[in-house]
Amino acid sequence: MTSSPRANSTAQWRHLDAAHHLHPFSDTKALNAEGVRVITRAEGAYIFDSEGHKILDGMSGLWCSAVGHGRGAIVDAIADQLRQLDYYNTFFKTTHPGAAELSAAIAAVAPAGMEHVFFTSGGSEAVDTVIRMVRHYWASVGKPDKTVFVARHNAYHGSTMGGASLGGMAPMHAQGGLPIPGIVRAAQPYWWAEGGDLSPEDFGLKAARDVARAIDAAGADNVAAFIGEPIQGAGGVIIPPATYWPEVQKICRERDVLLVSDEVICGFGRTGEWFGCQYMGFTPDLITFAKGVTAGYFPLGGVIVGDRVAQGLIEHGGDFNHGFTYSGHPGGCAAALATLKIMQDEDLVARVKCDIGPYLQQRWRALADHPLVGEARMVGLIGALELTPHKATRAKFSGEEGTVGQLARDISFREGLVMRAVRDSLILAPPFTLSEPEADELIATARRVLDATLAEVRLRGLWGADLV
Ligand code: PXG
């Protein structure tokens, strides 16, 4: 009998990984040449690698670990659940206590008028569920022509065929035969990069009106829904001007187009409200969620369905021929219920809104005085630093876009802080449990990272010849 290979050193793990593991969103050849970092442990706001480095997890894993790492109560809840009922499906006239209780718990924190939940294993499946559910809804209420989705450039809605198609990431569309048909594209509300001479408020309205243009070009009678992240996460923490979302809502309502808020990142407290749509001041018809709902302790996602769509489906839809083996997995439901309990017991959404959020925001925004930083923005605990060689013109660095961002990101990891690079920006989304001393450490490290990046940028001549 052969046992599965085990290893106990960085070199051995790297060897096995390089030989057998294909990583998501990675160039395997380049990764293997560089040598992958092995993360072995996590506690609170920190991760630890196999060489003993302690690194502040400024990205909450991958936007997940809202309540911090190593929470015994969540681990115990999952273990207890799996001992009691490891798995059963929710397809064929059965449910289990966790799925019933979690759907009610989510409805209780969801915006008013959103009482139903459909479970998936993650965010991409939630987005694909929206495509099928919304089209089925319109067909069920006698409007089968309403099938088109409007989505934005530089949106991220996941990696499945449907999710990646709704997403507006050109490198993803370049592989694997995407996008699927039936999707039209609208502008993103990215003032820093695209606002030109307009004020953020005017630019927000302009970007919103591009949603109207896209809907009208397709014909409102053919358009099922508009989907957007309240704040674009993977696209670079793009915080829309305050004028944007209310105008998008008005445009969708006037045209009877459903509004879908993709809250896989913004949902469950990241903005200091339970949902990003509440922070941005709009009321969606459907909300997709994942990540923070279980704080990453177990894969679980889903769709919160507003009453209009839910009633249409329930009254007129008949069988909904859609679902995943792990829809409402008992372990995921237990993880989510335990996570929600911690969020409520420790009042973590209010902590993000009134306490650690403002504390970090103030210090983060002060980084804008650094010569490399053009804009330092943050809402709740989700933020970005736009790096630029020339603040007034928001100029780009010479050389390939993204070079400086990657440089800064690598320096940051080395200095003991996880930030993610998107183009030439750095993004941040730390756990809600971050303490004030940890926030101070985060900012001090970020400043060291900026200094070291600036030195390297000058050394490599990336600053741009004509800029001082
Ligand atoms: N919608 C949004 C808004 C997301 O951010 C998904 C859907 C898909 O979720 P799943 O659970 O299927 O991954 C996401 C996921 C990054 C990064 O680099 C972001 C995500 C996933 C992977 C990487 O910022 N977001």
PDB file of N, CA and C in Angstrom, residues 194-287:
ATOM      1  N   GLU A 194     -10.028  57.399 -14.749  1.00  0.00           N
ATOM      2  CA  GLU A 194     -10.816  57.749 -15.937  1.00  0.00           C
ATOM      3  C   GLU A 194     -11.606  59.039 -15.787  1.00  0.00           C
ATOM      4  N   GLY A 195     -11.481  59.691 -14.642  1.00  0.00           N
ATOM      5  CA  GLY A 195     -12.319  60.864 -14.373  1.00  0.00           C
ATOM      6  C   GLY A 195     -11.896  62.135 -15.097  1.00  0.00           C
ATOM      7  N   GLY A 196     -10.655  62.159 -15.583  1.00  0.00           N
ATOM      8  CA  GLY A 196     -10.171  63.342 -16.301  1.00  0.00           C
ATOM      9  C   GLY A 196     -10.356  64.599 -15.464  1.00  0.00           C
ATOM     10  N   ASP A 197     -10.903  65.643 -16.108  1.00  0.00           N
ATOM     11  CA  ASP A 197     -11.070  66.935 -15.419  1.00  0.00           C
ATOM     12  C   ASP A 197     -12.383  67.030 -14.641  1.00  0.00           C
ATOM     13  N   LEU A 198     -13.225  66.015 -14.731  1.00  0.00           N
ATOM     14  CA  LEU A 198     -14.523  66.089 -14.044  1.00  0.00           C
ATOM     15  C   LEU A 198     -14.336  65.975 -12.531  1.00  0.00           C
ATOM     16  N   SER A 199     -15.240  66.587 -11.782  1.00  0.00           N
ATOM     17  CA  SER A 199     -15.252  66.350 -10.341  1.00  0.00           C
ATOM     18  C   SER A 199     -15.698  64.897 -10.130  1.00  0.00           C
ATOM     19  N   PRO A 200     -15.317  64.294  -8.993  1.00  0.00           N
ATOM     20  CA  PRO A 200     -15.794  62.930  -8.738  1.00  0.00           C
ATOM     21  C   PRO A 200     -17.318  62.829  -8.840  1.00  0.00           C
ATOM     22  N   GLU A 201     -18.042  63.821  -8.343  1.00  0.00           N
ATOM     23  CA  GLU A 201     -19.518  63.769  -8.360  1.00  0.00           C
ATOM     24  C   GLU A 201     -20.033  63.739  -9.800  1.00  0.00           C
ATOM     25  N   ASP A 202     -19.505  64.630 -10.643  1.00  0.00           N
ATOM     26  CA  ASP A 202     -19.952  64.653 -12.041  1.00  0.00           C
ATOM     27  C   ASP A 202     -19.545  63.375 -12.760  1.00  0.00           C
ATOM     28  N   PHE A 203     -18.351  62.881 -12.436  1.00  0.00           N
ATOM     29  CA  PHE A 203     -17.908  61.653 -13.088  1.00  0.00           C
ATOM     30  C   PHE A 203     -18.781  60.469 -12.662  1.00  0.00           C
ATOM     31  N   GLY A 204     -19.205  60.460 -11.393  1.00  0.00           N
ATOM     32  CA  GLY A 204     -20.094  59.394 -10.920  1.00  0.00           C
ATOM     33  C   GLY A 204     -21.387  59.353 -11.725  1.00  0.00           C
ATOM     34  N   LEU A 205     -21.936  60.536 -11.984  1.00  0.00           N
ATOM     35  CA  LEU A 205     -23.179  60.600 -12.783  1.00  0.00           C
ATOM     36  C   LEU A 205     -22.917  60.149 -14.220  1.00  0.00           C
ATOM     37  N   LYS A 206     -21.774  60.559 -14.733  1.00  0.00           N
ATOM     38  CA  LYS A 206     -21.446  60.180 -16.119  1.00  0.00           C
ATOM     39  C   LYS A 206     -21.330  58.650 -16.239  1.00  0.00           C
ATOM     40  N   ALA A 207     -20.634  58.045 -15.270  1.00  0.00           N
ATOM     41  CA  ALA A 207     -20.469  56.582 -15.311  1.00  0.00           C
ATOM     42  C   ALA A 207     -21.822  55.887 -15.157  1.00  0.00           C
ATOM     43  N   ALA A 208     -22.682  56.427 -14.282  1.00  0.00           N
ATOM     44  CA  ALA A 208     -24.014  55.826 -14.102  1.00  0.00           C
ATOM     45  C   ALA A 208     -24.801  55.907 -15.414  1.00  0.00           C
ATOM     46  N   ARG A 209     -24.692  57.034 -16.085  1.00  0.00           N
ATOM     47  CA  ARG A 209     -25.470  57.191 -17.324  1.00  0.00           C
ATOM     48  C   ARG A 209     -24.990  56.243 -18.411  1.00  0.00           C
ATOM     49  N   ASP A 210     -23.770  55.746 -18.285  1.00  0.00           N
ATOM     50  CA  ASP A 210     -23.329  54.743 -19.249  1.00  0.00           C
ATOM     51  C   ASP A 210     -24.078  53.422 -19.055  1.00  0.00           C
ATOM     52  N   VAL A 211     -24.573  53.206 -17.852  1.00  0.00           N
ATOM     53  CA  VAL A 211     -25.429  52.027 -17.630  1.00  0.00           C
ATOM     54  C   VAL A 211     -26.731  52.204 -18.407  1.00  0.00           C
ATOM     55  N   ALA A 212     -27.289  53.433 -18.377  1.00  0.00           N
ATOM     56  CA  ALA A 212     -28.512  53.701 -19.157  1.00  0.00           C
ATOM     57  C   ALA A 212     -28.243  53.504 -20.648  1.00  0.00           C
ATOM     58  N   ARG A 213     -27.091  53.997 -21.086  1.00  0.00           N
ATOM     59  CA  ARG A 213     -26.748  53.839 -22.505  1.00  0.00           C
ATOM     60  C   ARG A 213     -26.718  52.355 -22.882  1.00  0.00           C
ATOM     61  N   ALA A 214     -26.053  51.555 -22.041  1.00  0.00           N
ATOM     62  CA  ALA A 214     -25.920  50.124 -22.350  1.00  0.00           C
ATOM     63  C   ALA A 214     -27.284  49.442 -22.369  1.00  0.00           C
ATOM     64  N   ILE A 215     -28.131  49.773 -21.397  1.00  0.00           N
ATOM     65  CA  ILE A 215     -29.466  49.157 -21.347  1.00  0.00           C
ATOM     66  C   ILE A 215     -30.263  49.565 -22.586  1.00  0.00           C
ATOM     67  N   ASP A 216     -30.236  50.853 -22.890  1.00  0.00           N
ATOM     68  CA  ASP A 216     -31.054  51.344 -24.007  1.00  0.00           C
ATOM     69  C   ASP A 216     -30.556  50.789 -25.338  1.00  0.00           C
ATOM     70  N   ALA A 217     -29.241  50.615 -25.456  1.00  0.00           N
ATOM     71  CA  ALA A 217     -28.705  50.061 -26.714  1.00  0.00           C
ATOM     72  C   ALA A 217     -29.195  48.626 -26.921  1.00  0.00           C
ATOM     73  N   ALA A 218     -29.267  47.871 -25.827  1.00  0.00           N
ATOM     74  CA  ALA A 218     -29.754  46.483 -25.943  1.00  0.00           C
ATOM     75  C   ALA A 218     -31.275  46.435 -26.029  1.00  0.00           C
ATOM     76  N   GLY A 219     -31.932  47.515 -25.589  1.00  0.00           N
ATOM     77  CA  GLY A 219     -33.399  47.545 -25.519  1.00  0.00           C
ATOM     78  C   GLY A 219     -33.835  47.053 -24.152  1.00  0.00           C
ATOM     79  N   ALA A 220     -34.446  47.930 -23.361  1.00  0.00           N
ATOM     80  CA  ALA A 220     -34.787  47.555 -21.979  1.00  0.00           C
ATOM     81  C   ALA A 220     -35.648  46.288 -21.932  1.00  0.00           C
ATOM     82  N   ASP A 221     -36.443  46.058 -22.952  1.00  0.00           N
ATOM     83  CA  ASP A 221     -37.294  44.855 -22.965  1.00  0.00           C
ATOM     84  C   ASP A 221     -36.488  43.566 -23.053  1.00  0.00           C
ATOM     85  N   ASN A 222     -35.207  43.726 -23.430  1.00  0.00           N
ATOM     86  CA  ASN A 222     -34.347  42.539 -23.541  1.00  0.00           C
ATOM     87  C   ASN A 222     -33.404  42.391 -22.352  1.00  0.00           C
ATOM     88  N   VAL A 223     -33.406  43.383 -21.468  1.00  0.00           N
ATOM     89  CA  VAL A 223     -32.389  43.382 -20.412  1.00  0.00           C
ATOM     90  C   VAL A 223     -32.974  42.825 -19.110  1.00  0.00           C
ATOM     91  N   ALA A 224     -32.293  41.796 -18.595  1.00  0.00           N
ATOM     92  CA  ALA A 224     -32.744  41.139 -17.365  1.00  0.00           C
ATOM     93  C   ALA A 224     -32.266  41.885 -16.134  1.00  0.00           C
ATOM     94  N   ALA A 225     -30.995  42.251 -16.119  1.00  0.00           N
ATOM     95  CA  ALA A 225     -30.416  42.787 -14.882  1.00  0.00           C
ATOM     96  C   ALA A 225     -29.113  43.529 -15.147  1.00  0.00           C
ATOM     97  N   PHE A 226     -28.802  44.396 -14.210  1.00  0.00           N
ATOM     98  CA  PHE A 226     -27.479  45.013 -14.122  1.00  0.00           C
ATOM     99  C   PHE A 226     -26.794  44.429 -12.907  1.00  0.00           C
ATOM    100  N   ILE A 227     -25.527  44.046 -13.045  1.00  0.00           N
ATOM    101  CA  ILE A 227     -24.774  43.525 -11.891  1.00  0.00           C
ATOM    102  C   ILE A 227     -23.541  44.378 -11.647  1.00  0.00           C
ATOM    103  N   GLY A 228     -23.296  44.691 -10.370  1.00  0.00           N
ATOM    104  CA  GLY A 228     -22.084  45.434 -10.028  1.00  0.00           C
ATOM    105  C   GLY A 228     -21.690  45.178  -8.590  1.00  0.00           C
ATOM    106  N   GLU A 229     -20.400  45.305  -8.324  1.00  0.00           N
ATOM    107  CA  GLU A 229     -19.908  45.279  -6.944  1.00  0.00           C
ATOM    108  C   GLU A 229     -20.097  46.687  -6.375  1.00  0.00           C
ATOM    109  N   PRO A 230     -20.602  46.817  -5.161  1.00  0.00           N
ATOM    110  CA  PRO A 230     -20.751  48.168  -4.587  1.00  0.00           C
ATOM    111  C   PRO A 230     -19.433  48.938  -4.625  1.00  0.00           C
ATOM    112  N   ILE A 231     -18.363  48.249  -4.233  1.00  0.00           N
ATOM    113  CA  ILE A 231     -16.992  48.727  -4.429  1.00  0.00           C
ATOM    114  C   ILE A 231     -16.277  47.615  -5.173  1.00  0.00           C
ATOM    115  N   GLN A 232     -15.712  47.903  -6.356  1.00  0.00           N
ATOM    116  CA  GLN A 232     -14.990  46.863  -7.084  1.00  0.00           C
ATOM    117  C   GLN A 232     -13.778  46.444  -6.253  1.00  0.00           C
ATOM    118  N   GLY A 233     -13.690  45.153  -5.947  1.00  0.00           N
ATOM    119  CA  GLY A 233     -12.608  44.680  -5.103  1.00  0.00           C
ATOM    120  C   GLY A 233     -11.376  44.312  -5.900  1.00  0.00           C
ATOM    121  N   ALA A 234     -11.440  43.164  -6.585  1.00  0.00           N
ATOM    122  CA  ALA A 234     -10.281  42.673  -7.334  1.00  0.00           C
ATOM    123  C   ALA A 234      -9.863  43.665  -8.422  1.00  0.00           C
ATOM    124  N   GLY A 235     -10.782  44.484  -8.867  1.00  0.00           N
ATOM    125  CA  GLY A 235     -10.476  45.498  -9.888  1.00  0.00           C
ATOM    126  C   GLY A 235      -9.637  46.644  -9.350  1.00  0.00           C
ATOM    127  N   GLY A 236      -9.437  46.690  -8.024  1.00  0.00           N
ATOM    128  CA  GLY A 236      -8.555  47.710  -7.461  1.00  0.00           C
ATOM    129  C   GLY A 236      -9.197  48.566  -6.385  1.00  0.00           C
ATOM    130  N   VAL A 237     -10.158  48.017  -5.655  1.00  0.00           N
ATOM    131  CA  VAL A 237     -10.867  48.786  -4.613  1.00  0.00           C
ATOM    132  C   VAL A 237     -11.284  50.153  -5.172  1.00  0.00           C
ATOM    133  N   ILE A 238     -12.169  50.077  -6.123  1.00  0.00           N
ATOM    134  CA  ILE A 238     -12.664  51.278  -6.790  1.00  0.00           C
ATOM    135  C   ILE A 238     -13.936  51.718  -6.080  1.00  0.00           C
ATOM    136  N   ILE A 239     -13.814  52.821  -5.354  1.00  0.00           N
ATOM    137  CA  ILE A 239     -14.915  53.328  -4.537  1.00  0.00           C
ATOM    138  C   ILE A 239     -15.656  54.365  -5.380  1.00  0.00           C
ATOM    139  N   PRO A 240     -16.885  54.090  -5.786  1.00  0.00           N
ATOM    140  CA  PRO A 240     -17.563  55.026  -6.686  1.00  0.00           C
ATOM    141  C   PRO A 240     -17.880  56.345  -5.978  1.00  0.00           C
ATOM    142  N   PRO A 241     -17.911  57.437  -6.715  1.00  0.00           N
ATOM    143  CA  PRO A 241     -18.403  58.690  -6.125  1.00  0.00           C
ATOM    144  C   PRO A 241     -19.824  58.486  -5.593  1.00  0.00           C
ATOM    145  N   ALA A 242     -20.187  59.274  -4.583  1.00  0.00           N
ATOM    146  CA  ALA A 242     -21.485  59.090  -3.910  1.00  0.00           C
ATOM    147  C   ALA A 242     -22.669  59.242  -4.858  1.00  0.00           C
ATOM    148  N   THR A 243     -22.464  59.925  -5.967  1.00  0.00           N
ATOM    149  CA  THR A 243     -23.556  60.137  -6.925  1.00  0.00           C
ATOM    150  C   THR A 243     -23.879  58.893  -7.742  1.00  0.00           C
ATOM    151  N   TYR A 244     -22.973  57.922  -7.763  1.00  0.00           N
ATOM    152  CA  TYR A 244     -23.077  56.844  -8.752  1.00  0.00           C
ATOM    153  C   TYR A 244     -24.242  55.885  -8.509  1.00  0.00           C
ATOM    154  N   TRP A 245     -24.255  55.250  -7.324  1.00  0.00           N
ATOM    155  CA  TRP A 245     -25.211  54.153  -7.130  1.00  0.00           C
ATOM    156  C   TRP A 245     -26.673  54.615  -7.102  1.00  0.00           C
ATOM    157  N   PRO A 246     -26.984  55.748  -6.436  1.00  0.00           N
ATOM    158  CA  PRO A 246     -28.392  56.191  -6.493  1.00  0.00           C
ATOM    159  C   PRO A 246     -28.871  56.410  -7.934  1.00  0.00           C
ATOM    160  N   GLU A 247     -27.980  56.927  -8.774  1.00  0.00           N
ATOM    161  CA  GLU A 247     -28.359  57.157 -10.167  1.00  0.00           C
ATOM    162  C   GLU A 247     -28.526  55.823 -10.923  1.00  0.00           C
ATOM    163  N   VAL A 248     -27.643  54.873 -10.644  1.00  0.00           N
ATOM    164  CA  VAL A 248     -27.777  53.549 -11.286  1.00  0.00           C
ATOM    165  C   VAL A 248     -29.105  52.918 -10.872  1.00  0.00           C
ATOM    166  N   GLN A 249     -29.431  53.027  -9.592  1.00  0.00           N
ATOM    167  CA  GLN A 249     -30.705  52.455  -9.127  1.00  0.00           C
ATOM    168  C   GLN A 249     -31.887  53.082  -9.864  1.00  0.00           C
ATOM    169  N   LYS A 250     -31.842  54.414  -9.982  1.00  0.00           N
ATOM    170  CA  LYS A 250     -32.937  55.124 -10.659  1.00  0.00           C
ATOM    171  C   LYS A 250     -33.053  54.640 -12.118  1.00  0.00           C
ATOM    172  N   ILE A 251     -31.920  54.512 -12.765  1.00  0.00           N
ATOM    173  CA  ILE A 251     -31.899  54.079 -14.176  1.00  0.00           C
ATOM    174  C   ILE A 251     -32.489  52.671 -14.315  1.00  0.00           C
ATOM    175  N   CYS A 252     -32.107  51.788 -13.413  1.00  0.00           N
ATOM    176  CA  CYS A 252     -32.614  50.409 -13.484  1.00  0.00           C
ATOM    177  C   CYS A 252     -34.111  50.365 -13.201  1.00  0.00           C
ATOM    178  N   ARG A 253     -34.550  51.100 -12.185  1.00  0.00           N
ATOM    179  CA  ARG A 253     -35.980  51.080 -11.837  1.00  0.00           C
ATOM    180  C   ARG A 253     -36.820  51.615 -12.995  1.00  0.00           C
ATOM    181  N   GLU A 254     -36.366  52.733 -13.577  1.00  0.00           N
ATOM    182  CA  GLU A 254     -37.132  53.340 -14.685  1.00  0.00           C
ATOM    183  C   GLU A 254     -37.302  52.366 -15.841  1.00  0.00           C
ATOM    184  N   ARG A 255     -36.336  51.483 -16.007  1.00  0.00           N
ATOM    185  CA  ARG A 255     -36.352  50.577 -17.167  1.00  0.00           C
ATOM    186  C   ARG A 255     -36.784  49.162 -16.795  1.00  0.00           C
ATOM    187  N   ASP A 256     -37.206  48.965 -15.561  1.00  0.00           N
ATOM    188  CA  ASP A 256     -37.590  47.650 -15.051  1.00  0.00           C
ATOM    189  C   ASP A 256     -36.493  46.603 -15.287  1.00  0.00           C
ATOM    190  N   VAL A 257     -35.284  46.997 -14.928  1.00  0.00           N
ATOM    191  CA  VAL A 257     -34.125  46.102 -14.998  1.00  0.00           C
ATOM    192  C   VAL A 257     -33.735  45.764 -13.565  1.00  0.00           C
ATOM    193  N   LEU A 258     -33.568  44.471 -13.277  1.00  0.00           N
ATOM    194  CA  LEU A 258     -33.225  44.081 -11.903  1.00  0.00           C
ATOM    195  C   LEU A 258     -31.804  44.528 -11.567  1.00  0.00           C
ATOM    196  N   LEU A 259     -31.613  44.813 -10.285  1.00  0.00           N
ATOM    197  CA  LEU A 259     -30.323  45.318  -9.819  1.00  0.00           C
ATOM    198  C   LEU A 259     -29.694  44.248  -8.924  1.00  0.00           C
ATOM    199  N   VAL A 260     -28.509  43.794  -9.316  1.00  0.00           N
ATOM    200  CA  VAL A 260     -27.815  42.756  -8.560  1.00  0.00           C
ATOM    201  C   VAL A 260     -26.562  43.346  -7.925  1.00  0.00           C
ATOM    202  N   SER A 261     -26.464  43.237  -6.623  1.00  0.00           N
ATOM    203  CA  SER A 261     -25.297  43.723  -5.903  1.00  0.00           C
ATOM    204  C   SER A 261     -24.403  42.527  -5.596  1.00  0.00           C
ATOM    205  N   ASP A 262     -23.231  42.488  -6.241  1.00  0.00           N
ATOM    206  CA  ASP A 262     -22.304  41.384  -5.982  1.00  0.00           C
ATOM    207  C   ASP A 262     -21.483  41.738  -4.750  1.00  0.00           C
ATOM    208  N   GLU A 263     -21.869  41.138  -3.640  1.00  0.00           N
ATOM    209  CA  GLU A 263     -21.314  41.504  -2.329  1.00  0.00           C
ATOM    210  C   GLU A 263     -20.385  40.424  -1.791  1.00  0.00           C
ATOM    211  N   VAL A 264     -19.762  39.688  -2.699  1.00  0.00           N
ATOM    212  CA  VAL A 264     -18.841  38.630  -2.262  1.00  0.00           C
ATOM    213  C   VAL A 264     -17.721  39.228  -1.413  1.00  0.00           C
ATOM    214  N   ILE A 265     -17.299  40.442  -1.742  1.00  0.00           N
ATOM    215  CA  ILE A 265     -16.289  41.128  -0.924  1.00  0.00           C
ATOM    216  C   ILE A 265     -16.933  42.112   0.054  1.00  0.00           C
ATOM    217  N   CYS A 266     -17.886  42.915  -0.421  1.00  0.00           N
ATOM    218  CA  CYS A 266     -18.433  43.995   0.424  1.00  0.00           C
ATOM    219  C   CYS A 266     -19.399  43.493   1.490  1.00  0.00           C
ATOM    220  N   GLY A 267     -19.989  42.328   1.285  1.00  0.00           N
ATOM    221  CA  GLY A 267     -21.021  41.833   2.186  1.00  0.00           C
ATOM    222  C   GLY A 267     -20.480  41.456   3.557  1.00  0.00           C
ATOM    223  N   PHE A 268     -21.365  41.403   4.531  1.00  0.00           N
ATOM    224  CA  PHE A 268     -21.041  40.980   5.895  1.00  0.00           C
ATOM    225  C   PHE A 268     -19.984  41.874   6.546  1.00  0.00           C
ATOM    226  N   GLY A 269     -20.192  43.185   6.377  1.00  0.00           N
ATOM    227  CA  GLY A 269     -19.517  44.140   7.257  1.00  0.00           C
ATOM    228  C   GLY A 269     -18.312  44.881   6.726  1.00  0.00           C
ATOM    229  N   ARG A 270     -17.800  44.508   5.581  1.00  0.00           N
ATOM    230  CA  ARG A 270     -16.532  45.076   5.113  1.00  0.00           C
ATOM    231  C   ARG A 270     -16.567  46.605   5.013  1.00  0.00           C
ATOM    232  N   THR A 271     -17.737  47.172   4.672  1.00  0.00           N
ATOM    233  CA  THR A 271     -17.831  48.633   4.508  1.00  0.00           C
ATOM    234  C   THR A 271     -18.268  49.345   5.790  1.00  0.00           C
ATOM    235  N   GLY A 272     -18.500  48.571   6.859  1.00  0.00           N
ATOM    236  CA  GLY A 272     -19.032  49.183   8.082  1.00  0.00           C
ATOM    237  C   GLY A 272     -20.548  49.133   8.138  1.00  0.00           C
ATOM    238  N   GLU A 273     -21.171  48.597   7.108  1.00  0.00           N
ATOM    239  CA  GLU A 273     -22.603  48.251   7.126  1.00  0.00           C
ATOM    240  C   GLU A 273     -22.657  46.750   6.849  1.00  0.00           C
ATOM    241  N   TRP A 274     -23.798  46.133   7.136  1.00  0.00           N
ATOM    242  CA  TRP A 274     -23.849  44.697   6.856  1.00  0.00           C
ATOM    243  C   TRP A 274     -23.599  44.423   5.375  1.00  0.00           C
ATOM    244  N   PHE A 275     -24.139  45.287   4.523  1.00  0.00           N
ATOM    245  CA  PHE A 275     -23.954  45.089   3.075  1.00  0.00           C
ATOM    246  C   PHE A 275     -23.496  46.397   2.424  1.00  0.00           C
ATOM    247  N   GLY A 276     -22.685  46.258   1.386  1.00  0.00           N
ATOM    248  CA  GLY A 276     -22.136  47.430   0.710  1.00  0.00           C
ATOM    249  C   GLY A 276     -23.218  48.299   0.089  1.00  0.00           C
ATOM    250  N   CYS A 277     -24.318  47.678  -0.349  1.00  0.00           N
ATOM    251  CA  CYS A 277     -25.404  48.464  -0.940  1.00  0.00           C
ATOM    252  C   CYS A 277     -25.978  49.437   0.085  1.00  0.00           C
ATOM    253  N   GLN A 278     -25.962  49.044   1.356  1.00  0.00           N
ATOM    254  CA  GLN A 278     -26.463  49.951   2.402  1.00  0.00           C
ATOM    255  C   GLN A 278     -25.510  51.121   2.561  1.00  0.00           C
ATOM    256  N   TYR A 279     -24.218  50.858   2.481  1.00  0.00           N
ATOM    257  CA  TYR A 279     -23.253  51.955   2.563  1.00  0.00           C
ATOM    258  C   TYR A 279     -23.429  52.898   1.365  1.00  0.00           C
ATOM    259  N   MET A 280     -23.654  52.310   0.181  1.00  0.00           N
ATOM    260  CA  MET A 280     -23.719  53.118  -1.035  1.00  0.00           C
ATOM    261  C   MET A 280     -25.106  53.700  -1.296  1.00  0.00           C
ATOM    262  N   GLY A 281     -26.093  53.304  -0.497  1.00  0.00           N
ATOM    263  CA  GLY A 281     -27.411  53.913  -0.604  1.00  0.00           C
ATOM    264  C   GLY A 281     -28.253  53.405  -1.754  1.00  0.00           C
ATOM    265  N   PHE A 282     -28.254  52.085  -1.965  1.00  0.00           N
ATOM    266  CA  PHE A 282     -29.202  51.548  -2.948  1.00  0.00           C
ATOM    267  C   PHE A 282     -29.770  50.219  -2.458  1.00  0.00           C
ATOM    268  N   THR A 283     -30.889  49.843  -3.061  1.00  0.00           N
ATOM    269  CA  THR A 283     -31.608  48.636  -2.648  1.00  0.00           C
ATOM    270  C   THR A 283     -31.648  47.659  -3.816  1.00  0.00           C
ATOM    271  N   PRO A 284     -30.841  46.616  -3.741  1.00  0.00           N
ATOM    272  CA  PRO A 284     -30.812  45.674  -4.869  1.00  0.00           C
ATOM    273  C   PRO A 284     -31.981  44.689  -4.837  1.00  0.00           C
ATOM    274  N   ASP A 285     -32.168  43.995  -5.956  1.00  0.00           N
ATOM    275  CA  ASP A 285     -33.152  42.917  -6.022  1.00  0.00           C
ATOM    276  C   ASP A 285     -32.534  41.591  -5.590  1.00  0.00           C
ATOM    277  N   LEU A 286     -31.237  41.455  -5.836  1.00  0.00           N
ATOM    278  CA  LEU A 286     -30.525  40.237  -5.421  1.00  0.00           C
ATOM    279  C   LEU A 286     -29.130  40.618  -4.929  1.00  0.00           C
ATOM    280  N   ILE A 287     -28.634  39.832  -3.977  1.00  0.00           N
ATOM    281  CA  ILE A 287     -27.283  40.035  -3.442  1.00  0.00           C
ATOM    282  C   ILE A 287     -26.539  38.711  -3.517  1.00  0.00           C
TER     283      ILE A 287
END
